[in-house]
């Protein structure tokens, strides 16, 4: 199973989702069965590390985002990945525009599919301060646990 998490710049939400999911996969010793990556629908930060605030808040909860580098969604991703999860509706719509018709069914809105809250979008924490990054982690921890339970 190959999973791709996608947000706009691939420096806050999707790398955090990748870090949380990788941690769970490793903890459950499923790294030989599940691989995880992240990307952005925009290439502004291509090659950059995750936002330092994302890295810092994730590290406080035991997640390591330091190996990750931002990258844009590539057309090959739609063939390579089994599940492609958008963090919000704008990126979901962008992914549907990019996806070949045969692979559009792989694109899902992550919280709508696996979240336990009334919101279907992971809010962008970039301009929200520390509380924004903590909220993202709260939402993604639940959704990643739910996803892993469903995969099992």
PDB file of C-alpha atoms in Angstrom:
ATOM      1  CA  UNK A   1       0.000   0.000   0.000  1.00  0.00           C
ATOM      2  CA  UNK A   2       1.394   3.364  -1.042  1.00  0.00           C
ATOM      3  CA  UNK A   3      -0.110   6.534   0.452  1.00  0.00           C
ATOM      4  CA  UNK A   4       0.459  10.137  -0.634  1.00  0.00           C
ATOM      5  CA  UNK A   5      -0.591  13.143   1.477  1.00  0.00           C
ATOM      6  CA  UNK A   6      -1.000  16.449  -0.363  1.00  0.00           C
ATOM      7  CA  UNK A   7      -1.346  20.084   0.675  1.00  0.00           C
ATOM      8  CA  UNK A   8      -0.450  23.307  -1.115  1.00  0.00           C
ATOM      9  CA  UNK A   9       3.262  23.875  -0.457  1.00  0.00           C
ATOM     10  CA  UNK A  10       4.194  20.561   1.166  1.00  0.00           C
ATOM     11  CA  UNK A  11       5.791  22.265   4.165  1.00  0.00           C
ATOM     12  CA  UNK A  12       3.125  22.107   6.913  1.00  0.00           C
ATOM     13  CA  UNK A  13       0.114  19.804   6.697  1.00  0.00           C
ATOM     14  CA  UNK A  14       1.161  17.035   4.322  1.00  0.00           C
ATOM     15  CA  UNK A  15       4.649  16.545   5.805  1.00  0.00           C
ATOM     16  CA  UNK A  16       3.026  16.374   9.231  1.00  0.00           C
ATOM     17  CA  UNK A  17       0.573  13.744   7.981  1.00  0.00           C
ATOM     18  CA  UNK A  18       3.489  11.823   6.474  1.00  0.00           C
ATOM     19  CA  UNK A  19       5.442  12.003   9.735  1.00  0.00           C
ATOM     20  CA  UNK A  20       2.493  10.855  11.855  1.00  0.00           C
ATOM     21  CA  UNK A  21       1.633   7.998   9.496  1.00  0.00           C
ATOM     22  CA  UNK A  22       5.262   6.860   9.155  1.00  0.00           C
ATOM     23  CA  UNK A  23       5.539   6.804  12.943  1.00  0.00           C
ATOM     24  CA  UNK A  24       2.419   4.630  13.256  1.00  0.00           C
ATOM     25  CA  UNK A  25       3.534   2.312  10.460  1.00  0.00           C
ATOM     26  CA  UNK A  26       6.954   1.869  12.074  1.00  0.00           C
ATOM     27  CA  UNK A  27       5.424   1.354  15.531  1.00  0.00           C
ATOM     28  CA  UNK A  28       3.176  -1.399  14.132  1.00  0.00           C
ATOM     29  CA  UNK A  29       6.111  -2.904  12.176  1.00  0.00           C
ATOM     30  CA  UNK A  30       4.264  -2.470   8.870  1.00  0.00           C
ATOM     31  CA  UNK A  31       6.991  -0.520   7.035  1.00  0.00           C
ATOM     32  CA  UNK A  32       7.431  -3.427   4.600  1.00  0.00           C
ATOM     33  CA  UNK A  33       3.722  -3.274   3.695  1.00  0.00           C
ATOM     34  CA  UNK A  34       2.891   0.467   3.802  1.00  0.00           C
ATOM     35  CA  UNK A  35       4.918   3.339   2.362  1.00  0.00           C
ATOM     36  CA  UNK A  36       4.095   6.998   2.836  1.00  0.00           C
ATOM     37  CA  UNK A  37       5.075  10.202   1.044  1.00  0.00           C
ATOM     38  CA  UNK A  38       3.846  13.768   0.725  1.00  0.00           C
ATOM     39  CA  UNK A  39       3.731  16.441  -1.968  1.00  0.00           C
ATOM     40  CA  UNK A  40       2.260  19.839  -2.778  1.00  0.00           C
ATOM     41  CA  UNK A  41       0.058  21.094  -5.569  1.00  0.00           C
ATOM     42  CA  UNK A  42       2.385  24.121  -5.804  1.00  0.00           C
ATOM     43  CA  UNK A  43       6.154  23.968  -6.287  1.00  0.00           C
ATOM     44  CA  UNK A  44       7.090  27.136  -4.378  1.00  0.00           C
ATOM     45  CA  UNK A  45       9.055  25.297  -1.692  1.00  0.00           C
ATOM     46  CA  UNK A  46      10.523  22.506  -3.860  1.00  0.00           C
ATOM     47  CA  UNK A  47      13.487  20.944  -2.064  1.00  0.00           C
ATOM     48  CA  UNK A  48      12.899  22.789   1.215  1.00  0.00           C
ATOM     49  CA  UNK A  49      12.558  21.264   4.644  1.00  0.00           C
ATOM     50  CA  UNK A  50       9.200  21.263   6.384  1.00  0.00           C
ATOM     51  CA  UNK A  51       8.274  24.534   8.072  1.00  0.00           C
ATOM     52  CA  UNK A  52      10.360  24.767  11.289  1.00  0.00           C
ATOM     53  CA  UNK A  53       7.194  25.215  13.345  1.00  0.00           C
ATOM     54  CA  UNK A  54       5.730  21.993  11.920  1.00  0.00           C
ATOM     55  CA  UNK A  55       8.989  20.188  12.639  1.00  0.00           C
ATOM     56  CA  UNK A  56       9.154  21.560  16.184  1.00  0.00           C
ATOM     57  CA  UNK A  57       5.569  20.754  17.146  1.00  0.00           C
ATOM     58  CA  UNK A  58       5.762  17.306  15.544  1.00  0.00           C
ATOM     59  CA  UNK A  59       9.009  16.529  17.382  1.00  0.00           C
ATOM     60  CA  UNK A  60       7.358  17.351  20.725  1.00  0.00           C
ATOM     61  CA  UNK A  61       4.963  14.474  20.004  1.00  0.00           C
ATOM     62  CA  UNK A  62       7.662  12.093  18.787  1.00  0.00           C
ATOM     63  CA  UNK A  63       7.390  12.580  15.014  1.00  0.00           C
ATOM     64  CA  UNK A  64      10.458  13.225  12.874  1.00  0.00           C
ATOM     65  CA  UNK A  65       9.900  15.452   9.819  1.00  0.00           C
ATOM     66  CA  UNK A  66      13.603  16.246   9.258  1.00  0.00           C
ATOM     67  CA  UNK A  67      14.263  13.691   6.469  1.00  0.00           C
ATOM     68  CA  UNK A  68      11.484  15.147   4.313  1.00  0.00           C
ATOM     69  CA  UNK A  69      11.928  17.624   1.467  1.00  0.00           C
ATOM     70  CA  UNK A  70       9.099  19.461  -0.229  1.00  0.00           C
ATOM     71  CA  UNK A  71       8.194  18.378  -3.714  1.00  0.00           C
ATOM     72  CA  UNK A  72       5.366  19.063  -6.132  1.00  0.00           C
ATOM     73  CA  UNK A  73       2.849  16.434  -7.176  1.00  0.00           C
ATOM     74  CA  UNK A  74       4.190  14.608 -10.220  1.00  0.00           C
ATOM     75  CA  UNK A  75       1.986  13.024 -12.903  1.00  0.00           C
ATOM     76  CA  UNK A  76       3.563   9.652 -12.057  1.00  0.00           C
ATOM     77  CA  UNK A  77       2.158   9.898  -8.513  1.00  0.00           C
ATOM     78  CA  UNK A  78      -1.306   9.043  -9.812  1.00  0.00           C
ATOM     79  CA  UNK A  79       0.016   5.733 -11.158  1.00  0.00           C
ATOM     80  CA  UNK A  80       2.377   4.973  -8.283  1.00  0.00           C
ATOM     81  CA  UNK A  81       0.171   5.603  -5.228  1.00  0.00           C
ATOM     82  CA  UNK A  82      -2.861   3.605  -4.122  1.00  0.00           C
ATOM     83  CA  UNK A  83      -4.354   6.414  -2.029  1.00  0.00           C
ATOM     84  CA  UNK A  84      -3.882  10.159  -2.492  1.00  0.00           C
ATOM     85  CA  UNK A  85      -5.210  12.272   0.370  1.00  0.00           C
ATOM     86  CA  UNK A  86      -5.792  16.007   0.044  1.00  0.00           C
ATOM     87  CA  UNK A  87      -5.655  18.114   3.178  1.00  0.00           C
ATOM     88  CA  UNK A  88      -8.361  20.541   2.013  1.00  0.00           C
ATOM     89  CA  UNK A  89     -10.989  21.074  -0.669  1.00  0.00           C
ATOM     90  CA  UNK A  90      -8.864  23.397  -2.826  1.00  0.00           C
ATOM     91  CA  UNK A  91      -6.074  20.849  -3.068  1.00  0.00           C
ATOM     92  CA  UNK A  92      -8.616  18.070  -3.570  1.00  0.00           C
ATOM     93  CA  UNK A  93     -10.024  19.954  -6.566  1.00  0.00           C
ATOM     94  CA  UNK A  94      -6.507  20.681  -7.864  1.00  0.00           C
ATOM     95  CA  UNK A  95      -5.640  16.991  -7.633  1.00  0.00           C
ATOM     96  CA  UNK A  96      -8.800  15.992  -9.490  1.00  0.00           C
ATOM     97  CA  UNK A  97      -7.842  18.376 -12.297  1.00  0.00           C
ATOM     98  CA  UNK A  98      -4.356  16.848 -12.499  1.00  0.00           C
ATOM     99  CA  UNK A  99      -5.397  13.202 -12.178  1.00  0.00           C
ATOM    100  CA  UNK A 100      -5.923  11.029 -15.241  1.00  0.00           C
ATOM    101  CA  UNK A 101      -9.557   9.874 -15.348  1.00  0.00           C
ATOM    102  CA  UNK A 102      -8.612   6.293 -14.568  1.00  0.00           C
ATOM    103  CA  UNK A 103      -6.984   7.392 -11.260  1.00  0.00           C
ATOM    104  CA  UNK A 104      -9.406  10.063 -10.005  1.00  0.00           C
ATOM    105  CA  UNK A 105     -10.933   7.490  -7.638  1.00  0.00           C
ATOM    106  CA  UNK A 106      -7.646   7.420  -5.682  1.00  0.00           C
ATOM    107  CA  UNK A 107      -8.013  11.078  -4.676  1.00  0.00           C
ATOM    108  CA  UNK A 108      -9.812  11.582  -1.353  1.00  0.00           C
ATOM    109  CA  UNK A 109     -10.338  14.377   1.146  1.00  0.00           C
ATOM    110  CA  UNK A 110      -8.436  12.976   4.131  1.00  0.00           C
ATOM    111  CA  UNK A 111     -10.560  14.161   7.055  1.00  0.00           C
ATOM    112  CA  UNK A 112     -13.800  13.441   5.245  1.00  0.00           C
ATOM    113  CA  UNK A 113     -12.687   9.829   4.867  1.00  0.00           C
ATOM    114  CA  UNK A 114     -10.900   9.267   8.199  1.00  0.00           C
ATOM    115  CA  UNK A 115     -11.402  12.203  10.561  1.00  0.00           C
ATOM    116  CA  UNK A 116     -13.585  12.246  13.661  1.00  0.00           C
ATOM    117  CA  UNK A 117     -14.527  15.912  13.539  1.00  0.00           C
ATOM    118  CA  UNK A 118     -17.161  18.002  11.854  1.00  0.00           C
ATOM    119  CA  UNK A 119     -14.545  19.612   9.637  1.00  0.00           C
ATOM    120  CA  UNK A 120     -13.516  17.917   6.416  1.00  0.00           C
ATOM    121  CA  UNK A 121     -10.424  20.061   5.974  1.00  0.00           C
ATOM    122  CA  UNK A 122      -7.087  20.233   7.744  1.00  0.00           C
ATOM    123  CA  UNK A 123      -6.670  23.995   8.289  1.00  0.00           C
ATOM    124  CA  UNK A 124      -3.483  25.633   7.058  1.00  0.00           C
ATOM    125  CA  UNK A 125      -1.528  26.577  10.211  1.00  0.00           C
ATOM    126  CA  UNK A 126       0.945  28.843   8.393  1.00  0.00           C
ATOM    127  CA  UNK A 127      -0.548  32.117   9.689  1.00  0.00           C
ATOM    128  CA  UNK A 128      -2.241  30.797  12.831  1.00  0.00           C
ATOM    129  CA  UNK A 129       0.570  30.555  15.377  1.00  0.00           C
ATOM    130  CA  UNK A 130       1.365  27.669  17.689  1.00  0.00           C
ATOM    131  CA  UNK A 131      -2.272  26.705  18.242  1.00  0.00           C
ATOM    132  CA  UNK A 132      -2.670  26.131  14.503  1.00  0.00           C
ATOM    133  CA  UNK A 133       0.171  23.615  14.397  1.00  0.00           C
ATOM    134  CA  UNK A 134      -1.183  21.799  17.454  1.00  0.00           C
ATOM    135  CA  UNK A 135      -4.662  21.653  15.907  1.00  0.00           C
ATOM    136  CA  UNK A 136      -3.199  20.127  12.732  1.00  0.00           C
ATOM    137  CA  UNK A 137      -1.444  17.455  14.788  1.00  0.00           C
ATOM    138  CA  UNK A 138      -4.612  16.713  16.781  1.00  0.00           C
ATOM    139  CA  UNK A 139      -6.641  16.218  13.592  1.00  0.00           C
ATOM    140  CA  UNK A 140      -3.974  14.207  11.787  1.00  0.00           C
ATOM    141  CA  UNK A 141      -3.236  11.866  14.684  1.00  0.00           C
ATOM    142  CA  UNK A 142      -6.872  10.777  14.803  1.00  0.00           C
ATOM    143  CA  UNK A 143      -7.221  10.481  11.031  1.00  0.00           C
ATOM    144  CA  UNK A 144      -3.962   8.545  10.605  1.00  0.00           C
ATOM    145  CA  UNK A 145      -4.955   6.113  13.380  1.00  0.00           C
ATOM    146  CA  UNK A 146      -8.334   5.641  11.691  1.00  0.00           C
ATOM    147  CA  UNK A 147      -6.687   5.094   8.308  1.00  0.00           C
ATOM    148  CA  UNK A 148      -4.260   2.534   9.718  1.00  0.00           C
ATOM    149  CA  UNK A 149      -7.103   0.682  11.454  1.00  0.00           C
ATOM    150  CA  UNK A 150      -9.033   0.576   8.185  1.00  0.00           C
ATOM    151  CA  UNK A 151      -5.990  -0.708   6.257  1.00  0.00           C
ATOM    152  CA  UNK A 152      -5.426  -3.470   8.808  1.00  0.00           C
TER     153      UNK A 152
END
